[in-house]
Coordinates of C-alpha atoms and ligand atoms in Angstrom, one line a residue:
M2 CA -16.2 -42.2 41.5
R3 CA -16.9 -38.7 39.6
Q4 CA -14.0 -36.2 39.8
A5 CA -13.9 -32.9 37.8
L6 CA -10.8 -31.4 37.7
A7 CA -10.3 -27.9 35.8
G8 CA -6.8 -26.9 33.9
Q9 CA -7.4 -24.5 30.5
G10 CA -9.0 -24.6 27.5
A11 CA -6.5 -24.7 24.7
S12 CA -8.0 -26.6 21.0
R13 CA -11.6 -26.6 21.2
G14 CA -14.0 -29.7 21.2
I15 CA -14.8 -32.6 23.0
A16 CA -14.0 -36.5 23.8
L17 CA -14.6 -39.1 25.7
G18 CA -12.3 -41.9 26.5
R19 CA -10.2 -43.7 28.7
A20 CA -7.3 -42.3 29.9
R21 CA -3.9 -43.3 28.4
L22 CA -1.0 -42.1 31.1
R23 CA 2.1 -41.6 30.2
I24 CA 4.1 -40.9 33.4
A25 CA 7.3 -39.4 32.4
H26 CA 10.6 -41.9 33.0
A27 CA 8.5 -44.3 35.7
A28 CA 9.4 -47.1 34.1
D29 CA 13.4 -46.5 33.4
T30 CA 14.2 -45.1 36.9
R31 CA 15.2 -49.0 38.3
E32 CA 19.0 -49.4 37.9
Q33 CA 18.9 -52.1 35.0
V34 CA 22.4 -54.5 34.3
I35 CA 22.7 -56.5 31.7
E36 CA 25.3 -59.8 30.9
H37 CA 28.2 -59.2 28.8
A38 CA 26.5 -61.7 26.4
Q39 CA 23.5 -59.5 25.5
V40 CA 25.8 -56.4 24.9
E41 CA 25.8 -56.2 21.0
A42 CA 21.6 -57.3 21.0
E43 CA 21.3 -54.3 23.5
V44 CA 23.1 -51.3 21.0
A45 CA 21.1 -53.4 18.2
R46 CA 17.7 -52.9 20.1
L47 CA 18.8 -49.0 20.8
H48 CA 19.9 -48.0 17.2
C49 CA 17.1 -49.9 15.8
A50 CA 15.1 -47.5 18.6
L51 CA 17.1 -44.6 17.4
D52 CA 16.2 -45.3 14.1
A53 CA 12.8 -45.4 14.3
A54 CA 12.7 -42.3 16.3
R55 CA 14.6 -40.9 13.1
G56 CA 11.7 -42.6 10.9
E57 CA 9.3 -41.3 12.7
L58 CA 10.1 -37.5 12.2
N59 CA 10.9 -38.1 8.5
A60 CA 7.3 -38.9 7.9
L61 CA 5.9 -36.5 9.8
R62 CA 8.0 -34.2 7.6
E63 CA 6.7 -35.7 4.5
R64 CA 2.9 -35.5 5.7
L65 CA 3.1 -32.3 6.8
H66 CA 2.5 -29.1 4.2
G67 CA 1.8 -25.3 4.9
A68 CA 1.5 -23.5 8.2
L69 CA 2.1 -26.7 10.5
A70 CA 5.3 -27.6 8.1
H71 CA 6.2 -23.7 9.1
E72 CA 5.1 -24.5 12.4
L73 CA 6.6 -27.5 13.4
G74 CA 9.8 -27.8 11.0
E75 CA 12.2 -25.3 13.9
F76 CA 11.0 -28.8 16.0
L77 CA 11.8 -31.2 13.9
D78 CA 14.9 -30.0 12.6
I79 CA 16.0 -29.3 16.5
H80 CA 15.0 -32.9 17.5
A81 CA 17.0 -34.3 14.1
L82 CA 19.7 -33.0 15.5
I83 CA 19.2 -34.1 18.8
L84 CA 18.8 -37.5 17.6
D85 CA 21.7 -37.4 15.8
D86 CA 24.3 -36.0 18.3
P87 CA 27.8 -37.3 18.7
E88 CA 27.3 -37.0 22.7
L89 CA 24.1 -38.3 23.0
L90 CA 25.3 -41.3 20.4
N91 CA 28.8 -41.9 21.6
G92 CA 27.9 -42.0 25.7
L93 CA 24.4 -44.3 25.1
D94 CA 26.9 -47.4 23.4
V95 CA 29.3 -46.4 25.8
L96 CA 26.6 -46.8 28.6
V97 CA 25.9 -50.2 27.1
R98 CA 29.2 -51.6 26.0
T99 CA 31.4 -50.7 28.9
G100 CA 28.7 -49.8 31.8
H101 CA 26.6 -53.3 31.0
Y102 CA 23.1 -50.9 31.6
G103 CA 20.0 -51.9 29.5
A104 CA 18.9 -49.5 27.2
E105 CA 16.8 -47.9 28.8
Y106 CA 18.5 -47.2 31.7
A107 CA 21.3 -46.3 29.4
L108 CA 18.9 -43.2 27.9
K109 CA 17.8 -42.0 31.0
L110 CA 21.6 -41.6 32.9
Q111 CA 21.8 -39.3 29.3
R112 CA 18.9 -37.9 29.5
D113 CA 19.8 -36.5 33.0
K114 CA 23.5 -35.6 31.6
L115 CA 22.2 -33.5 29.0
V116 CA 18.8 -32.3 31.0
A117 CA 21.7 -31.0 34.0
V118 CA 23.8 -29.1 31.3
F119 CA 21.1 -27.0 29.3
E120 CA 19.2 -26.4 33.2
G121 CA 22.8 -24.9 33.9
M122 CA 23.1 -22.6 31.0
D123 CA 22.4 -18.8 31.9
D124 CA 20.4 -18.0 28.6
P125 CA 16.7 -19.0 28.9
Y126 CA 16.4 -19.7 25.3
F127 CA 18.9 -22.5 26.4
R128 CA 17.6 -23.7 29.2
S129 CA 14.1 -24.1 27.8
R130 CA 15.9 -26.8 25.0
R131 CA 15.6 -28.7 28.0
E132 CA 11.8 -29.7 26.8
D133 CA 13.1 -30.9 23.4
I134 CA 15.3 -32.8 25.0
E135 CA 13.2 -34.7 26.9
H136 CA 10.4 -34.7 23.8
V137 CA 13.1 -36.7 21.5
V138 CA 14.2 -39.0 24.9
G139 CA 10.3 -39.8 25.3
R140 CA 10.4 -40.8 21.3
V141 CA 12.9 -43.1 21.8
R142 CA 11.7 -44.8 24.4
A143 CA 8.5 -45.0 23.1
A144 CA 10.3 -47.1 19.9
L145 CA 11.9 -49.3 22.7
H146 CA 9.4 -50.4 24.3
R147 CA 7.4 -50.7 21.4
G148 CA 9.9 -52.6 20.3
T149 CA 9.4 -55.0 23.4
G150 CA 5.6 -55.2 22.2
E151 CA 4.5 -52.7 25.2
A152 CA 1.6 -50.8 23.8
P153 CA 2.4 -47.1 22.5
A154 CA 1.4 -44.4 24.7
G155 CA -2.1 -43.3 23.2
I156 CA -4.0 -45.6 21.1
A157 CA -7.2 -45.4 19.1
G158 CA -10.1 -44.2 21.3
E159 CA -7.8 -42.9 24.3
I160 CA -7.3 -39.6 25.4
L161 CA -3.6 -38.9 26.3
V162 CA -2.9 -37.6 29.8
A163 CA 1.1 -36.1 30.0
E164 CA 2.9 -34.0 32.1
S165 CA 3.8 -32.5 28.1
V166 CA 3.6 -32.9 24.6
G167 CA 5.3 -31.9 22.3
P168 CA 4.1 -30.0 19.0
A169 CA 6.2 -32.8 16.9
E170 CA 4.1 -35.3 18.6
L171 CA 0.5 -33.9 18.0
A172 CA -0.5 -34.7 14.9
Q173 CA 1.1 -38.7 15.5
L174 CA -1.2 -38.9 18.5
Q175 CA -4.3 -37.9 15.8
A176 CA -2.6 -40.4 13.1
R177 CA -2.8 -42.8 16.0
G178 CA -6.8 -41.9 16.9
V179 CA -6.4 -40.4 20.1
T180 CA -8.6 -38.2 20.4
A181 CA -8.1 -35.4 22.7
I182 CA -4.7 -34.4 25.1
V183 CA -4.5 -33.3 28.5
T184 CA -1.7 -32.0 29.9
A185 CA -1.1 -31.2 33.6
G186 CA 1.6 -28.2 32.2
G187 CA 1.6 -26.0 29.2
S188 CA 0.1 -23.4 28.2
T189 CA -2.8 -22.0 25.6
L190 CA -0.4 -20.0 24.0
S191 CA 2.2 -22.7 23.0
H192 CA 3.4 -24.2 19.9
T193 CA 2.0 -27.3 20.9
A194 CA -1.4 -25.7 21.9
I195 CA -1.1 -23.3 18.3
L196 CA -0.9 -27.0 16.8
A197 CA -3.5 -28.4 18.1
R198 CA -5.9 -26.1 17.2
S199 CA -4.9 -26.4 13.7
L200 CA -4.9 -30.1 13.7
H201 CA -8.5 -29.5 15.7
M202 CA -7.7 -31.7 18.1
P203 CA -9.2 -30.8 21.8
L204 CA -6.6 -30.0 24.3
V205 CA -6.6 -29.3 28.0
V206 CA -3.2 -27.4 29.6
S207 CA -2.4 -26.8 33.3
A208 CA -4.7 -29.4 34.7
H209 CA -1.9 -29.5 37.1
E210 CA -3.4 -32.6 39.0
A211 CA -4.3 -34.6 36.3
L212 CA -1.2 -37.1 36.8
A213 CA -1.9 -37.8 40.6
Q214 CA -5.6 -37.9 40.1
I215 CA -6.6 -39.9 37.1
D216 CA -6.1 -43.3 36.8
E217 CA -5.2 -45.4 33.8
G218 CA -8.1 -46.7 32.0
A219 CA -10.1 -44.1 33.4
A220 CA -13.5 -43.3 31.6
L221 CA -12.9 -39.3 31.1
M222 CA -14.8 -36.9 29.6
V223 CA -13.0 -33.6 28.0
D224 CA -14.0 -30.2 27.3
G225 CA -11.1 -28.4 25.2
S226 CA -12.7 -25.2 25.0
S227 CA -14.1 -24.8 29.3
G228 CA -11.1 -26.8 29.9
E229 CA -12.7 -29.2 32.1
V230 CA -12.0 -33.0 32.8
I231 CA -14.8 -35.0 34.4
C232 CA -13.5 -38.6 35.5
E233 CA -15.4 -40.7 35.5
P234 CA -18.5 -38.9 34.3
D235 CA -22.3 -39.6 35.9
A236 CA -25.8 -39.8 33.5
G237 CA -26.2 -36.1 34.3
D238 CA -22.1 -35.2 32.7
L239 CA -23.1 -37.5 29.9
R240 CA -26.0 -36.4 28.8
R241 CA -24.2 -32.8 28.5
F242 CA -21.6 -34.4 26.6
R243 CA -24.3 -35.5 24.1
V244 CA -26.0 -32.3 23.7
R245 CA -22.4 -30.2 23.5
R246 CA -21.7 -32.9 20.7
Q247 CA -24.8 -32.2 18.9
E248 CA -24.1 -28.4 18.8
L249 CA -20.5 -28.8 17.8
A250 CA -21.5 -30.9 15.1
R251 CA -24.2 -28.4 14.1
E252 CA -21.4 -25.4 14.0
R253 CA -19.6 -27.4 11.9
R254 CA -22.2 -28.0 9.3
G255 CA -23.1 -24.8 9.4
L256 CA -19.5 -23.7 8.9
Q257 CA -19.4 -26.0 5.7
K258 CA -22.3 -23.9 4.0
L259 CA -20.2 -20.5 4.3
R260 CA -17.8 -22.4 1.9
R261 CA -19.5 -20.2 -1.1
A262 CA -20.6 -17.2 1.1
E263 CA -20.0 -13.4 1.0
T264 CA -18.2 -12.5 3.4
R265 CA -20.2 -9.3 4.6
T266 CA -21.5 -7.8 8.4
R267 CA -24.8 -7.8 9.5
D268 CA -25.1 -3.9 8.0
G269 CA -23.8 -5.5 4.7
V270 CA -20.2 -4.3 4.7
E271 CA -17.8 -5.9 2.7
I272 CA -14.5 -7.4 4.9
R273 CA -11.9 -8.7 3.1
L274 CA -10.3 -12.3 4.2
Y275 CA -7.1 -13.2 2.2
A276 CA -5.2 -16.3 3.3
N277 CA -1.8 -16.7 4.7
A278 CA 0.0 -19.0 2.9
E279 CA 2.9 -21.8 2.2
S280 CA 2.0 -24.5 -0.3
R281 CA 0.3 -25.1 -3.0
Q282 CA -2.8 -26.7 -0.9
D283 CA -2.8 -23.9 1.4
V284 CA -3.2 -22.0 -2.3
A285 CA -6.1 -24.2 -3.3
Q286 CA -7.5 -24.5 -0.5
A287 CA -7.5 -20.1 -0.3
H288 CA -9.3 -20.4 -3.5
A289 CA -11.5 -22.8 -2.3
L290 CA -12.9 -20.8 0.5
G291 CA -12.8 -17.8 -1.7
A292 CA -10.1 -15.8 0.0
A293 CA -9.6 -11.9 -1.5
G294 CA -6.0 -12.8 -2.5
I295 CA -3.1 -14.5 -0.6
G296 CA -2.6 -12.1 2.0
L297 CA 0.9 -13.4 3.2
Y298 CA 3.1 -15.6 1.0
R299 CA 6.0 -16.3 3.8
T300 CA 9.5 -17.0 1.2
E301 CA 11.5 -18.6 4.2
F302 CA 10.4 -22.4 3.5
L303 CA 12.7 -21.7 0.4
F304 CA 15.2 -21.2 2.1
L305 CA 14.9 -23.3 5.5
Q306 CA 16.1 -27.3 5.8
R307 CA 18.5 -27.2 2.8
N308 CA 22.4 -26.6 2.7
Q309 CA 22.4 -24.6 -0.7
L310 CA 20.6 -21.0 -1.2
P311 CA 17.7 -21.3 -4.0
D312 CA 18.3 -19.5 -6.9
E313 CA 16.1 -17.4 -9.1
E314 CA 15.7 -19.8 -11.6
E315 CA 13.8 -22.1 -8.7
Q316 CA 12.2 -19.0 -6.8
F317 CA 10.8 -17.6 -10.0
R318 CA 8.9 -20.5 -10.3
A319 CA 7.6 -20.9 -6.8
Y320 CA 6.4 -17.1 -6.8
R321 CA 4.8 -17.4 -10.6
D322 CA 3.1 -20.4 -9.6
L323 CA 1.7 -18.5 -6.6
V324 CA 0.6 -15.9 -8.7
L325 CA -0.7 -18.7 -11.5
G326 CA -2.7 -19.8 -8.8
M327 CA -4.9 -17.5 -7.5
T328 CA -5.9 -16.5 -11.2
G329 CA -5.9 -12.4 -11.2
R330 CA -6.5 -12.3 -7.1
P331 CA -3.2 -10.5 -5.5
A332 CA -0.6 -12.5 -4.0
T333 CA 1.0 -10.8 -1.6
I334 CA 5.1 -12.1 -1.1
R335 CA 6.9 -11.2 1.8
T336 CA 10.4 -11.0 1.1
L337 CA 12.8 -12.7 3.1
D338 CA 12.3 -13.0 7.0
L339 CA 15.3 -15.2 8.6
G340 CA 17.3 -14.4 11.7
A341 CA 19.9 -16.3 14.0
D342 CA 15.9 -17.8 15.3
K343 CA 15.1 -19.2 12.0
A344 CA 18.5 -19.9 10.6
D345 CA 18.8 -21.3 7.2
G346 CA 21.5 -24.2 6.3
A347 CA 23.4 -22.4 4.0
G348 CA 24.5 -19.9 6.5
V349 CA 22.7 -17.0 5.5
A350 CA 21.5 -15.7 8.2
L351 CA 23.9 -15.3 11.6
A352 CA 23.7 -18.7 13.2
S353 CA 23.8 -17.4 16.7
E354 CA 23.1 -13.6 18.3
P355 CA 22.5 -12.6 21.4
N356 CA 19.4 -11.3 21.4
P357 CA 17.7 -13.1 17.8
A358 CA 14.8 -11.2 18.4
L359 CA 16.3 -8.3 17.7
G360 CA 18.7 -8.7 15.9
L361 CA 20.0 -8.9 12.1
R362 CA 16.3 -10.2 10.7
G363 CA 14.0 -9.8 8.1
V364 CA 14.5 -6.3 6.0
R365 CA 18.2 -6.0 7.8
L366 CA 19.0 -9.1 6.9
S367 CA 18.3 -8.6 3.5
L368 CA 20.0 -5.5 3.3
A369 CA 23.0 -6.6 5.0
R370 CA 23.3 -9.4 2.3
L371 CA 22.7 -7.2 -1.1
P372 CA 23.0 -10.1 -3.5
L373 CA 20.8 -12.6 -1.9
F374 CA 18.2 -9.7 -1.5
A375 CA 18.6 -8.5 -5.5
T376 CA 18.0 -12.2 -6.9
Q377 CA 15.0 -12.5 -4.0
L378 CA 13.9 -9.5 -5.7
R379 CA 14.3 -10.1 -9.4
A380 CA 12.3 -13.9 -9.2
I381 CA 9.4 -11.6 -7.6
L382 CA 9.6 -8.9 -10.2
R383 CA 9.7 -11.6 -12.9
A384 CA 6.1 -13.6 -11.0
S385 CA 5.1 -10.3 -11.2
G386 CA 4.7 -10.6 -15.2
Y387 CA 2.0 -13.4 -14.5
G388 CA -0.7 -11.5 -12.8
S389 CA -1.3 -9.4 -9.7
L390 CA 1.3 -9.3 -7.0
R391 CA 2.7 -7.0 -3.9
I392 CA 6.0 -6.9 -2.3
L393 CA 5.7 -7.0 1.4
V394 CA 8.6 -6.4 3.3
P395 CA 9.3 -7.8 6.9
M396 CA 10.7 -6.2 10.3
V397 CA 10.7 -2.3 9.0
S398 CA 11.7 0.0 11.8
C399 CA 12.4 3.1 9.7
R400 CA 11.8 5.1 6.8
E401 CA 15.7 4.9 5.6
E402 CA 14.9 1.1 5.0
M403 CA 11.6 1.1 3.0
V404 CA 14.2 4.1 0.5
A405 CA 16.4 1.3 0.2
V406 CA 14.2 -1.5 -0.6
R407 CA 12.2 0.8 -3.3
A408 CA 15.7 2.1 -4.9
L409 CA 17.0 -1.5 -5.0
I410 CA 13.3 -2.7 -6.9
A411 CA 13.5 0.4 -9.1
E412 CA 16.7 -0.4 -10.0
L413 CA 16.4 -4.3 -10.6
A414 CA 12.7 -3.5 -12.7
R415 CA 15.2 -1.6 -14.9
E416 CA 17.4 -3.7 -15.1
L417 CA 15.1 -6.8 -15.7
R418 CA 13.0 -4.7 -18.4
T419 CA 16.7 -4.3 -19.8
E420 CA 17.1 -7.9 -20.7
G421 CA 13.8 -8.6 -22.5
H422 CA 12.1 -9.6 -19.2
E423 CA 8.2 -9.2 -19.3
I424 CA 7.2 -7.8 -15.8
A425 CA 4.7 -5.6 -14.6
D426 CA 4.3 -1.8 -14.6
Q427 CA 3.8 -1.0 -11.3
F428 CA 4.0 -2.8 -8.0
E429 CA 2.7 -2.2 -5.1
I430 CA 5.2 -2.3 -1.9
G431 CA 3.7 -2.6 1.6
A432 CA 5.5 -3.1 5.2
M433 CA 5.2 -5.3 8.3
I434 CA 4.2 -3.3 10.8
E435 CA 5.4 -5.6 13.3
V436 CA 7.9 -2.9 14.9
P437 CA 6.5 -0.9 17.7
A438 CA 9.1 1.8 15.9
A439 CA 7.8 1.1 12.7
A440 CA 4.3 1.6 13.9
L441 CA 4.8 5.0 15.9
A442 CA 6.2 6.4 12.9
L443 CA 4.2 5.5 10.4
A444 CA 3.2 8.8 9.0
G445 CA 6.3 9.5 8.4
L446 CA 6.9 6.8 6.7
A447 CA 3.4 6.5 4.7
D448 CA 4.6 8.0 0.9
Q449 CA 7.2 5.2 1.4
L450 CA 4.4 2.6 1.6
D451 CA 1.4 1.2 -1.2
F452 CA -0.4 -1.0 1.8
I453 CA 0.2 -2.3 5.1
S454 CA 0.6 -5.1 6.9
I455 CA 0.1 -5.3 11.0
G456 CA 2.7 -8.3 12.2
T457 CA 0.6 -9.0 15.6
N458 CA 3.0 -11.8 16.2
D459 CA 5.9 -9.7 16.6
L460 CA 4.3 -6.5 17.0
M461 CA 2.8 -8.2 20.4
Q462 CA 5.9 -9.8 21.1
Y463 CA 8.1 -6.4 20.9
T464 CA 5.8 -3.8 22.5
L465 CA 4.9 -6.7 25.4
A466 CA 8.6 -7.3 25.9
A467 CA 7.1 -10.6 26.2
D468 CA 9.1 -13.4 23.9
R469 CA 6.4 -15.0 21.6
G470 CA 8.1 -18.7 22.0
N471 CA 8.4 -18.5 25.8
D472 CA 6.1 -20.6 27.8
A473 CA 7.1 -19.4 30.8
I474 CA 5.5 -15.3 30.7
A475 CA 3.0 -17.0 27.9
G476 CA -0.1 -15.0 30.0
L477 CA 1.8 -11.9 29.6
Y478 CA 1.5 -12.4 25.3
S479 CA -1.7 -11.7 24.5
P480 CA -3.4 -9.2 22.5
L481 CA -5.7 -8.1 25.3
H482 CA -3.3 -5.7 26.7
P483 CA -4.7 -1.8 26.8
A484 CA -1.5 -0.7 25.4
F485 CA -1.5 -3.5 22.4
V486 CA -5.3 -2.3 21.7
R487 CA -4.6 1.1 21.2
L488 CA -1.3 1.0 19.0
L489 CA -3.5 -1.7 16.8
R490 CA -6.3 1.4 16.6
E491 CA -3.7 3.7 15.6
V492 CA -2.3 2.1 13.3
I493 CA -5.1 1.4 11.7
A494 CA -6.0 4.9 12.0
V495 CA -3.0 6.2 10.6
G496 CA -3.4 4.0 7.9
G497 CA -6.4 5.1 7.4
K498 CA -5.7 8.8 6.9
H499 CA -3.3 7.9 4.4
D500 CA -4.9 6.1 2.1
L501 CA -3.1 2.9 2.6
P502 CA -5.0 -0.5 2.8
V503 CA -4.4 -1.8 6.4
A504 CA -4.7 -5.7 6.8
V505 CA -3.5 -7.5 10.0
C506 CA -1.5 -11.1 9.0
G507 CA -0.8 -12.4 12.6
E508 CA -2.6 -15.6 14.4
M509 CA -5.4 -12.7 15.9
A510 CA -6.8 -12.0 12.6
G511 CA -7.1 -16.1 12.7
D512 CA -8.6 -16.0 15.3
A513 CA -12.8 -15.6 15.3
R514 CA -12.7 -15.0 19.3
Y515 CA -10.8 -11.6 18.3
T516 CA -13.1 -10.1 15.3
R517 CA -15.4 -8.1 16.3
L518 CA -12.4 -6.2 18.2
L519 CA -10.8 -6.3 15.4
L520 CA -13.8 -4.5 13.2
A521 CA -14.6 -2.2 16.3
L522 CA -10.7 -0.8 15.7
G523 CA -11.4 -0.4 12.2
L524 CA -9.9 -3.6 10.3
T525 CA -11.7 -4.7 7.2
D526 CA -8.7 -6.6 6.1
F527 CA -7.6 -9.8 7.5
S528 CA -4.7 -12.3 6.5
L529 CA -5.2 -15.4 8.1
H530 CA -4.7 -19.4 7.5
P531 CA -7.5 -21.2 5.4
S532 CA -8.1 -23.5 8.0
T533 CA -9.9 -20.9 10.1
L534 CA -11.7 -18.7 7.5
L535 CA -15.0 -19.9 7.2
E536 CA -15.0 -19.1 11.2
V537 CA -13.8 -15.8 11.1
R538 CA -15.9 -15.1 8.3
Q539 CA -19.2 -16.3 10.1
A540 CA -18.0 -13.7 13.1
V541 CA -17.8 -11.3 10.5
R542 CA -21.2 -12.6 9.3
E543 CA -22.5 -12.0 13.0
S544 CA -21.7 -8.5 13.7
D545 CA -23.0 -5.7 13.2
L546 CA -20.0 -3.2 12.2
Q547 CA -21.5 0.4 13.1
A548 CA -22.3 -0.6 16.7
L549 CA -18.4 -2.0 17.0
R550 CA -17.3 0.7 15.8
R551 CA -19.9 3.1 17.4
R552 CA -18.3 1.8 20.6
A553 CA -14.8 1.0 20.1
R554 CA -14.6 4.4 22.4
S555 CA -15.3 2.1 25.5
L556 CA -12.6 -0.1 24.0
L557 CA -9.6 2.0 23.8
R558 CA -11.0 3.3 27.5
A559 CA -10.1 0.0 28.9
K560 CA -7.6 -0.3 32.0
D561 CA -6.7 -3.8 32.1
R562 CA -7.3 -6.9 30.4
A563 CA -10.4 -8.0 32.2
Q564 CA -12.5 -4.7 31.0
I565 CA -11.3 -5.8 27.4
E566 CA -12.2 -9.1 27.6
R567 CA -15.4 -7.9 29.4
W568 CA -15.5 -5.5 26.0
M569 CA -15.5 -8.7 24.1
A570 CA -18.0 -11.1 26.3
W571 CA -20.3 -7.6 25.7
S572 CA -19.4 -6.7 22.3
K573 CA -21.3 -10.4 21.1
G574 CA -24.3 -9.3 22.3
E575 CA -23.0 -5.5 20.3
G576 CA -25.2 -2.7 22.6
K577 CA -28.0 -5.0 23.6
D578 CA -26.5 -4.6 27.6
R579 CA -24.8 -1.8 28.9
E580 CA -21.9 -0.9 28.0
P581 CA -19.0 -2.3 30.1
V582 CA -16.1 -0.1 30.0
A583 CA -17.1 3.4 29.4
G584 CA -18.5 4.5 32.8
S585 CA -16.0 2.3 34.8
R586 CA -13.5 4.4 36.8
Ligands
LIG1 C1 4.2 -11.9 12.8 O1 4.8 -11.3 13.0 O2 3.0 -11.5 13.1 C2 4.0 -12.6 11.5 C3 3.0 -12.9 10.6 O3 5.0 -12.8 11.1 P1 6.3 -14.0 11.2 O4 4.1 -15.0 12.3 O5 6.3 -14.9 10.2 O6 7.1 -13.6 12.3
LIG2 MG1 6.5 -11.3 12.3

């Protein structure tokens, strides 16, 4: 019988398929005891599954590049560490060898024990790591099931229905041909959701009734925009599905036509779309789509997932190749943004801090480790001899930091010239504006800057006191808070007053839903992942800049998110209807 369930659309796209349910632990709750003679074979089966899980993680890492690798790297590291954790492994062996439990049941017992440890921790960050244990155990369990001939959760043409799905699983599910995912929990701003959007995998989250109401094998229709999930759709639903699918295919074809198009508003103003890049593939894609340059090159990936620091030569080659790859268009290289939340294997960042987001991170860490910072800057300066290069400094909170960075760059440039290196005559040096203090004190910082790039991902978390990685408060972590919109406007305006080019390089810049809002606030430079460039170009081309700017005042007068959302809905029509906020009290 037809049934409609409501969730939240987290990744656009529609899908029709049979439901594949994944109900956590249902199969493993029964106690499972084995004979003494089976023990070694069971241990071997268990280790085979652990190896398979490790192999899957490795294969996944090799397939990922660029932003996906960046998004997933942290999860893959944590999952790999859990899989090699001696406590987990010894515990499992003891349970099978001494307790004579079957592998699945031993896995369940170990999972319960570890989850209890994490749940008992005071720190919400560590408590939230419980989810990682669940995902790792789920991966090993799936490998055990595969070994016994059971079908994996989610096969070609099916729609996976689960309590939650880990980011590391997504790419695999897609490779297996799963066409959409519905989760009972989760949020639209989780890493899983961000990643689903990059992979173009339709995803509906927070469909609370999904596991209770959907039967295994039921026909499902899923709309990742509206969050609608229809179980056993009727003829009318199927008609709607076909129409929607044609619309989406048309949209996609339309976007492809924009590959070589100009990025100009309807009233003829050129908007610059730069790319956020981390790999050669990103650089090549940025080029193919006509990006204005690289607006953010995150250098952390050279330092993560390894035990030794990259030396000057290795870094120089990476930066030089980036500059050469852009054939004259500017490449903006961000200096190291490590911290205890993105700790490197070589131990540059502190292994742990009480509050990593507020700790020794970004330029603070670089200035505290001067030899390391000097090595990176020397490599960047040497690459400047090969093309247009700009230096971007992350996590700046005060003028003194920029004064120190500029002095160091000047000294290193002198040193390199004396050594006979061919480097640029001048360098543009900019700051990421992602700490509210820097945003509010920008006028005083301006003489130390040649350009700025607003890191909305961090600026939002610090302005709204909402941890960007915490799903529990994901609803608060939104750019649509009036305070945040006003702060953005302030930074763009002060930057303009001091003749500083201003870009936004956080996720917000790559989300076409916010393009008009940013244009209304005065933004002309966007830096975004190449996978979203065409959508934003289309939104720019459909916008009337003068009309949007005329209405900026009413946007800045908004009192709450609902009023900003109404302004956004209205801005798509750009002024045909009455202004939504201006007259409201
Ligand atoms: C940001 O904070 O918006 C940003 C682009 O930097 P990252 O996401 O690397 O912290
Ligand atoms: Mg940041």
